[in-house]
DNA sequence: CGAGAAAACTATACGCCGTGAAGTTTCTTC
DNA sequence: GAAGAAACTTCACGGCGTATAGTTTTCTCG
């Protein structure tokens, strides 16, 4: 037995990384469907079966890719959020939203991989928890909601959300980070999330294309309305 | 040459209908991926290649199915809209939205077929216009927006939407039907559409499942917020 | 150093898929 | 009843994921 820094382990890690990288390249050029073990192997000068030494199944590979892509998304939106001044909640929502849409437009295949039917037969692992990066995105939105809560809270005055309405795993991550956010605040986060995801999803899948020719303007206006409806004009 | 009512033509129509019906059954039980020519043929006691006499390619069949499924959706939401009293715009939005979500929950595979990556290699026909039923859905939402416009109009006071911001084909259908709806009203329609589609899409694809355990309540509250933000409490 | 174990990889095979080409059966029409 | 069209089958090709078995390379340890 050798340490984790041995030559063998290093080669293994490199091959694993190359598989992921080739898979992502194939996805970028041919869509999620282009992720086939045989194509990856062809590209790498290997046999398709050799990949089974690194990933138990194609779905395992896809799961790994989803995590990887999800992380780049989380990085992008987190960075945009952090760049905006903390004193301007509306500006942070705008920055976050634009980063989200910008990432999606720049990585449409990645967006489909994460948020759509990723790949022919792929099924989201049943029992497995959502990828960490997914929680990062949620946490990012929760931060937006928490900052907006002082303004938007009254809107939820007569709502009856309970902690038990939400996923326990999510709350475990959220409540320590945002101790002042009530259950309705989580609902507010989901509202922001649903709104932004909905628009971008429509755009990426081309359902907006047959309706408006300036999704850019629509998104900007939509964002303004969302922020206004939160009671934080800035 | 025989008339369109001949025996041969009838048999042909029946077979075509059976192919579509079997394909829909397969989709309902195994998801969009289960739509394979070979499976359909197996189910019908035919050879896969026989289907080529009815559909030039598998994508052609999928396109037909999309139209068919889209029509059932349009029927469902139109009916719900018509059932609600015209004097209550908010009620009509609620009815439409609930019908939309209800249909999606009852036909998740259909929803994915229409609004997601439909089927492995399928590509939306490039030049072809959107299916008629898609315009029916748009028109339905436009009706909601038109009814809400007297209340929600002021929100768009300082927006600068032009007719040229929207798809000409869409406007051809919309403007005659809703002569009083200004460009910003179309943006309002897209807003409603984006909001509802976003929520339902998140739910159908399971991205809500890791966050809330009561999407029902969330949707109801969300709907209330949407209607409130339009200025039509009822 | 050299033998044996372990890891990496290849070869072959099975059943699935869409689809093209060619041949066969069945029905329609004159 | 014969000609012809339409419906359908058979065979074939290349693609896919993946299971099994065999081969080559590499590392470890006496």
PDB file of C-alpha atoms in Angstrom, chain B residues 32-219:
ATOM      1  CA  UNK B  32     -39.807  10.598 -22.911  1.00  0.00           C
ATOM      2  CA  UNK B  33     -36.832   8.289 -23.344  1.00  0.00           C
ATOM      3  CA  UNK B  34     -39.145   5.335 -23.654  1.00  0.00           C
ATOM      4  CA  UNK B  35     -40.430   6.631 -26.979  1.00  0.00           C
ATOM      5  CA  UNK B  36     -38.537   4.316 -29.296  1.00  0.00           C
ATOM      6  CA  UNK B  37     -39.724   3.122 -32.641  1.00  0.00           C
ATOM      7  CA  UNK B  38     -38.795  -0.421 -31.768  1.00  0.00           C
ATOM      8  CA  UNK B  39     -40.786  -0.402 -28.532  1.00  0.00           C
ATOM      9  CA  UNK B  40     -43.811   1.066 -30.264  1.00  0.00           C
ATOM     10  CA  UNK B  41     -43.599  -1.527 -32.996  1.00  0.00           C
ATOM     11  CA  UNK B  42     -43.193  -4.323 -30.456  1.00  0.00           C
ATOM     12  CA  UNK B  43     -46.292  -3.143 -28.658  1.00  0.00           C
ATOM     13  CA  UNK B  44     -48.226  -3.087 -31.907  1.00  0.00           C
ATOM     14  CA  UNK B  45     -46.975  -6.393 -33.237  1.00  0.00           C
ATOM     15  CA  UNK B  46     -45.162  -4.728 -36.075  1.00  0.00           C
ATOM     16  CA  UNK B  47     -41.670  -4.192 -37.282  1.00  0.00           C
ATOM     17  CA  UNK B  48     -39.933  -0.999 -36.317  1.00  0.00           C
ATOM     18  CA  UNK B  49     -39.389  -0.094 -39.940  1.00  0.00           C
ATOM     19  CA  UNK B  50     -43.094  -0.252 -40.676  1.00  0.00           C
ATOM     20  CA  UNK B  51     -43.460   2.982 -38.744  1.00  0.00           C
ATOM     21  CA  UNK B  52     -41.431   4.730 -41.399  1.00  0.00           C
ATOM     22  CA  UNK B  53     -44.465   4.445 -43.575  1.00  0.00           C
ATOM     23  CA  UNK B  54     -46.248   6.815 -41.219  1.00  0.00           C
ATOM     24  CA  UNK B  55     -43.518   9.060 -39.884  1.00  0.00           C
ATOM     25  CA  UNK B  56     -40.422   9.931 -41.842  1.00  0.00           C
ATOM     26  CA  UNK B  57     -38.253   9.799 -38.761  1.00  0.00           C
ATOM     27  CA  UNK B  58     -38.499   9.437 -35.039  1.00  0.00           C
ATOM     28  CA  UNK B  59     -38.165  13.171 -34.604  1.00  0.00           C
ATOM     29  CA  UNK B  60     -41.195  13.658 -36.808  1.00  0.00           C
ATOM     30  CA  UNK B  61     -43.166  11.423 -34.503  1.00  0.00           C
ATOM     31  CA  UNK B  62     -41.944  13.344 -31.474  1.00  0.00           C
ATOM     32  CA  UNK B  63     -42.931  16.628 -33.089  1.00  0.00           C
ATOM     33  CA  UNK B  64     -46.417  15.271 -33.629  1.00  0.00           C
ATOM     34  CA  UNK B  65     -46.601  14.101 -30.034  1.00  0.00           C
ATOM     35  CA  UNK B  66     -45.479  17.486 -28.777  1.00  0.00           C
ATOM     36  CA  UNK B  67     -48.299  19.098 -30.676  1.00  0.00           C
ATOM     37  CA  UNK B  68     -50.787  16.625 -29.323  1.00  0.00           C
ATOM     38  CA  UNK B  69     -49.667  16.972 -25.719  1.00  0.00           C
ATOM     39  CA  UNK B  70     -49.501  20.731 -26.055  1.00  0.00           C
ATOM     40  CA  UNK B  71     -53.092  20.709 -27.188  1.00  0.00           C
ATOM     41  CA  UNK B  72     -54.269  18.812 -24.134  1.00  0.00           C
ATOM     42  CA  UNK B  73     -52.500  21.373 -21.971  1.00  0.00           C
ATOM     43  CA  UNK B  74     -54.063  24.263 -23.845  1.00  0.00           C
ATOM     44  CA  UNK B  75     -57.470  22.617 -23.538  1.00  0.00           C
ATOM     45  CA  UNK B  76     -57.042  22.176 -19.799  1.00  0.00           C
ATOM     46  CA  UNK B  77     -56.023  25.727 -19.017  1.00  0.00           C
ATOM     47  CA  UNK B  78     -58.513  27.250 -21.433  1.00  0.00           C
ATOM     48  CA  UNK B  79     -61.327  25.301 -19.838  1.00  0.00           C
ATOM     49  CA  UNK B  80     -60.315  26.334 -16.346  1.00  0.00           C
ATOM     50  CA  UNK B  81     -60.097  29.938 -17.458  1.00  0.00           C
ATOM     51  CA  UNK B  82     -63.518  29.840 -19.061  1.00  0.00           C
ATOM     52  CA  UNK B  83     -65.058  28.253 -15.965  1.00  0.00           C
ATOM     53  CA  UNK B  84     -64.026  31.157 -13.746  1.00  0.00           C
ATOM     54  CA  UNK B  85     -66.266  34.242 -13.818  1.00  0.00           C
ATOM     55  CA  UNK B  86     -65.045  36.906 -16.211  1.00  0.00           C
ATOM     56  CA  UNK B  87     -65.757  39.614 -13.656  1.00  0.00           C
ATOM     57  CA  UNK B  88     -63.013  38.273 -11.378  1.00  0.00           C
ATOM     58  CA  UNK B  89     -59.606  38.665 -13.056  1.00  0.00           C
ATOM     59  CA  UNK B  90     -57.724  37.430 -10.023  1.00  0.00           C
ATOM     60  CA  UNK B  91     -59.909  34.353  -9.856  1.00  0.00           C
ATOM     61  CA  UNK B  92     -59.222  33.665 -13.498  1.00  0.00           C
ATOM     62  CA  UNK B  93     -55.488  33.912 -12.957  1.00  0.00           C
ATOM     63  CA  UNK B  94     -55.789  31.545 -10.035  1.00  0.00           C
ATOM     64  CA  UNK B  95     -57.875  29.109 -12.032  1.00  0.00           C
ATOM     65  CA  UNK B  96     -55.501  29.231 -14.971  1.00  0.00           C
ATOM     66  CA  UNK B  97     -52.448  28.791 -12.777  1.00  0.00           C
ATOM     67  CA  UNK B  98     -53.911  25.898 -10.837  1.00  0.00           C
ATOM     68  CA  UNK B  99     -54.975  24.189 -14.021  1.00  0.00           C
ATOM     69  CA  UNK B 100     -51.495  24.638 -15.411  1.00  0.00           C
ATOM     70  CA  UNK B 101     -49.838  23.177 -12.349  1.00  0.00           C
ATOM     71  CA  UNK B 102     -52.465  20.469 -12.032  1.00  0.00           C
ATOM     72  CA  UNK B 103     -51.949  19.400 -15.611  1.00  0.00           C
ATOM     73  CA  UNK B 104     -48.190  19.365 -15.146  1.00  0.00           C
ATOM     74  CA  UNK B 105     -48.410  17.248 -12.005  1.00  0.00           C
ATOM     75  CA  UNK B 106     -50.801  14.853 -13.723  1.00  0.00           C
ATOM     76  CA  UNK B 107     -48.669  14.685 -16.863  1.00  0.00           C
ATOM     77  CA  UNK B 108     -45.111  15.244 -15.730  1.00  0.00           C
ATOM     78  CA  UNK B 109     -43.707  13.365 -18.703  1.00  0.00           C
ATOM     79  CA  UNK B 110     -45.776  15.482 -21.023  1.00  0.00           C
ATOM     80  CA  UNK B 111     -44.476  18.594 -19.357  1.00  0.00           C
ATOM     81  CA  UNK B 112     -40.925  17.423 -19.836  1.00  0.00           C
ATOM     82  CA  UNK B 113     -41.668  16.542 -23.425  1.00  0.00           C
ATOM     83  CA  UNK B 114     -42.964  20.023 -24.135  1.00  0.00           C
ATOM     84  CA  UNK B 115     -40.763  22.223 -22.018  1.00  0.00           C
ATOM     85  CA  UNK B 116     -37.570  20.306 -21.454  1.00  0.00           C
ATOM     86  CA  UNK B 117     -35.072  18.368 -23.447  1.00  0.00           C
ATOM     87  CA  UNK B 118     -37.790  16.237 -24.938  1.00  0.00           C
ATOM     88  CA  UNK B 119     -36.009  13.111 -26.019  1.00  0.00           C
ATOM     89  CA  UNK B 120     -32.369  12.115 -26.490  1.00  0.00           C
ATOM     90  CA  UNK B 121     -31.356  13.518 -29.827  1.00  0.00           C
ATOM     91  CA  UNK B 122     -34.448  15.501 -30.650  1.00  0.00           C
ATOM     92  CA  UNK B 123     -34.018  18.983 -32.016  1.00  0.00           C
ATOM     93  CA  UNK B 124     -36.824  21.505 -32.299  1.00  0.00           C
ATOM     94  CA  UNK B 125     -37.464  21.935 -36.017  1.00  0.00           C
ATOM     95  CA  UNK B 126     -35.433  25.003 -36.960  1.00  0.00           C
ATOM     96  CA  UNK B 127     -37.484  27.011 -39.388  1.00  0.00           C
ATOM     97  CA  UNK B 128     -40.855  25.679 -38.368  1.00  0.00           C
ATOM     98  CA  UNK B 129     -43.114  27.952 -36.388  1.00  0.00           C
ATOM     99  CA  UNK B 130     -44.111  27.006 -32.885  1.00  0.00           C
ATOM    100  CA  UNK B 131     -47.043  24.641 -32.747  1.00  0.00           C
ATOM    101  CA  UNK B 132     -50.467  26.230 -32.831  1.00  0.00           C
ATOM    102  CA  UNK B 133     -51.203  25.001 -29.340  1.00  0.00           C
ATOM    103  CA  UNK B 134     -48.211  26.940 -28.062  1.00  0.00           C
ATOM    104  CA  UNK B 135     -49.827  30.091 -29.349  1.00  0.00           C
ATOM    105  CA  UNK B 136     -53.057  29.062 -27.667  1.00  0.00           C
ATOM    106  CA  UNK B 137     -51.245  28.966 -24.349  1.00  0.00           C
ATOM    107  CA  UNK B 138     -49.717  32.371 -25.062  1.00  0.00           C
ATOM    108  CA  UNK B 139     -53.073  33.771 -25.974  1.00  0.00           C
ATOM    109  CA  UNK B 140     -54.510  32.425 -22.752  1.00  0.00           C
ATOM    110  CA  UNK B 141     -51.890  34.208 -20.729  1.00  0.00           C
ATOM    111  CA  UNK B 142     -52.405  37.340 -22.762  1.00  0.00           C
ATOM    112  CA  UNK B 143     -56.052  37.205 -21.775  1.00  0.00           C
ATOM    113  CA  UNK B 144     -55.029  37.107 -18.135  1.00  0.00           C
ATOM    114  CA  UNK B 145     -52.698  40.026 -18.678  1.00  0.00           C
ATOM    115  CA  UNK B 146     -55.298  42.016 -20.580  1.00  0.00           C
ATOM    116  CA  UNK B 147     -57.793  41.595 -17.767  1.00  0.00           C
ATOM    117  CA  UNK B 148     -55.187  42.605 -15.218  1.00  0.00           C
ATOM    118  CA  UNK B 149     -53.849  45.487 -17.256  1.00  0.00           C
ATOM    119  CA  UNK B 150     -56.204  48.164 -15.920  1.00  0.00           C
ATOM    120  CA  UNK B 151     -54.817  47.457 -12.452  1.00  0.00           C
ATOM    121  CA  UNK B 152     -51.229  46.535 -13.249  1.00  0.00           C
ATOM    122  CA  UNK B 153     -50.608  49.106 -15.962  1.00  0.00           C
ATOM    123  CA  UNK B 154     -49.181  51.792 -13.697  1.00  0.00           C
ATOM    124  CA  UNK B 155     -46.359  49.441 -12.699  1.00  0.00           C
ATOM    125  CA  UNK B 156     -45.051  49.677 -16.232  1.00  0.00           C
ATOM    126  CA  UNK B 157     -45.372  53.432 -16.414  1.00  0.00           C
ATOM    127  CA  UNK B 158     -41.684  54.062 -16.958  1.00  0.00           C
ATOM    128  CA  UNK B 159     -40.837  50.947 -18.935  1.00  0.00           C
ATOM    129  CA  UNK B 160     -39.892  51.410 -22.566  1.00  0.00           C
ATOM    130  CA  UNK B 161     -41.231  48.343 -24.325  1.00  0.00           C
ATOM    131  CA  UNK B 162     -41.944  48.657 -28.027  1.00  0.00           C
ATOM    132  CA  UNK B 163     -43.904  46.402 -30.338  1.00  0.00           C
ATOM    133  CA  UNK B 164     -40.614  45.681 -32.012  1.00  0.00           C
ATOM    134  CA  UNK B 165     -39.407  43.980 -28.843  1.00  0.00           C
ATOM    135  CA  UNK B 166     -41.731  41.068 -29.444  1.00  0.00           C
ATOM    136  CA  UNK B 167     -42.005  38.309 -31.955  1.00  0.00           C
ATOM    137  CA  UNK B 168     -44.014  39.363 -34.983  1.00  0.00           C
ATOM    138  CA  UNK B 169     -45.773  36.000 -35.268  1.00  0.00           C
ATOM    139  CA  UNK B 170     -46.940  36.246 -31.696  1.00  0.00           C
ATOM    140  CA  UNK B 171     -48.185  39.804 -32.080  1.00  0.00           C
ATOM    141  CA  UNK B 172     -50.150  38.878 -35.200  1.00  0.00           C
ATOM    142  CA  UNK B 173     -52.213  36.591 -33.012  1.00  0.00           C
ATOM    143  CA  UNK B 174     -52.315  38.804 -29.961  1.00  0.00           C
ATOM    144  CA  UNK B 175     -53.007  42.299 -31.204  1.00  0.00           C
ATOM    145  CA  UNK B 176     -56.286  41.577 -32.985  1.00  0.00           C
ATOM    146  CA  UNK B 177     -57.542  39.665 -29.943  1.00  0.00           C
ATOM    147  CA  UNK B 178     -56.469  42.266 -27.394  1.00  0.00           C
ATOM    148  CA  UNK B 179     -56.498  45.641 -29.130  1.00  0.00           C
ATOM    149  CA  UNK B 180     -56.197  47.574 -25.874  1.00  0.00           C
ATOM    150  CA  UNK B 181     -53.054  45.807 -24.690  1.00  0.00           C
ATOM    151  CA  UNK B 182     -49.951  47.991 -25.058  1.00  0.00           C
ATOM    152  CA  UNK B 183     -46.431  46.575 -25.516  1.00  0.00           C
ATOM    153  CA  UNK B 184     -45.824  46.643 -21.795  1.00  0.00           C
ATOM    154  CA  UNK B 185     -48.936  44.519 -21.419  1.00  0.00           C
ATOM    155  CA  UNK B 186     -47.280  41.799 -23.439  1.00  0.00           C
ATOM    156  CA  UNK B 187     -44.341  42.097 -21.088  1.00  0.00           C
ATOM    157  CA  UNK B 188     -46.782  41.644 -18.230  1.00  0.00           C
ATOM    158  CA  UNK B 189     -48.084  38.499 -19.873  1.00  0.00           C
ATOM    159  CA  UNK B 190     -44.553  37.166 -20.162  1.00  0.00           C
ATOM    160  CA  UNK B 191     -44.040  38.040 -16.539  1.00  0.00           C
ATOM    161  CA  UNK B 192     -46.992  35.959 -15.454  1.00  0.00           C
ATOM    162  CA  UNK B 193     -45.899  33.197 -17.757  1.00  0.00           C
ATOM    163  CA  UNK B 194     -42.323  33.227 -16.536  1.00  0.00           C
ATOM    164  CA  UNK B 195     -43.403  33.191 -12.940  1.00  0.00           C
ATOM    165  CA  UNK B 196     -45.794  30.276 -13.230  1.00  0.00           C
ATOM    166  CA  UNK B 197     -43.652  28.287 -15.594  1.00  0.00           C
ATOM    167  CA  UNK B 198     -40.671  28.764 -13.321  1.00  0.00           C
ATOM    168  CA  UNK B 199     -42.347  27.426 -10.244  1.00  0.00           C
ATOM    169  CA  UNK B 200     -43.957  24.474 -11.958  1.00  0.00           C
ATOM    170  CA  UNK B 201     -40.784  23.679 -13.815  1.00  0.00           C
ATOM    171  CA  UNK B 202     -38.792  23.618 -10.598  1.00  0.00           C
ATOM    172  CA  UNK B 203     -41.369  21.328  -9.060  1.00  0.00           C
ATOM    173  CA  UNK B 204     -41.648  18.920 -11.978  1.00  0.00           C
ATOM    174  CA  UNK B 205     -37.912  18.546 -12.317  1.00  0.00           C
ATOM    175  CA  UNK B 206     -37.581  17.869  -8.619  1.00  0.00           C
ATOM    176  CA  UNK B 207     -35.499  20.916  -7.763  1.00  0.00           C
ATOM    177  CA  UNK B 208     -38.107  22.041  -5.267  1.00  0.00           C
ATOM    178  CA  UNK B 209     -38.237  18.664  -3.579  1.00  0.00           C
ATOM    179  CA  UNK B 210     -34.916  19.245  -1.857  1.00  0.00           C
ATOM    180  CA  UNK B 211     -36.137  22.544  -0.482  1.00  0.00           C
ATOM    181  CA  UNK B 212     -39.750  22.482   0.470  1.00  0.00           C
ATOM    182  CA  UNK B 213     -41.958  19.578   1.395  1.00  0.00           C
ATOM    183  CA  UNK B 214     -45.158  21.453   0.685  1.00  0.00           C
ATOM    184  CA  UNK B 215     -44.934  22.791  -2.836  1.00  0.00           C
ATOM    185  CA  UNK B 216     -48.692  23.056  -2.738  1.00  0.00           C
ATOM    186  CA  UNK B 217     -48.657  25.691  -0.060  1.00  0.00           C
ATOM    187  CA  UNK B 218     -45.742  27.455  -1.674  1.00  0.00           C
ATOM    188  CA  UNK B 219     -47.558  27.633  -4.981  1.00  0.00           C
TER     189      UNK B 219
END
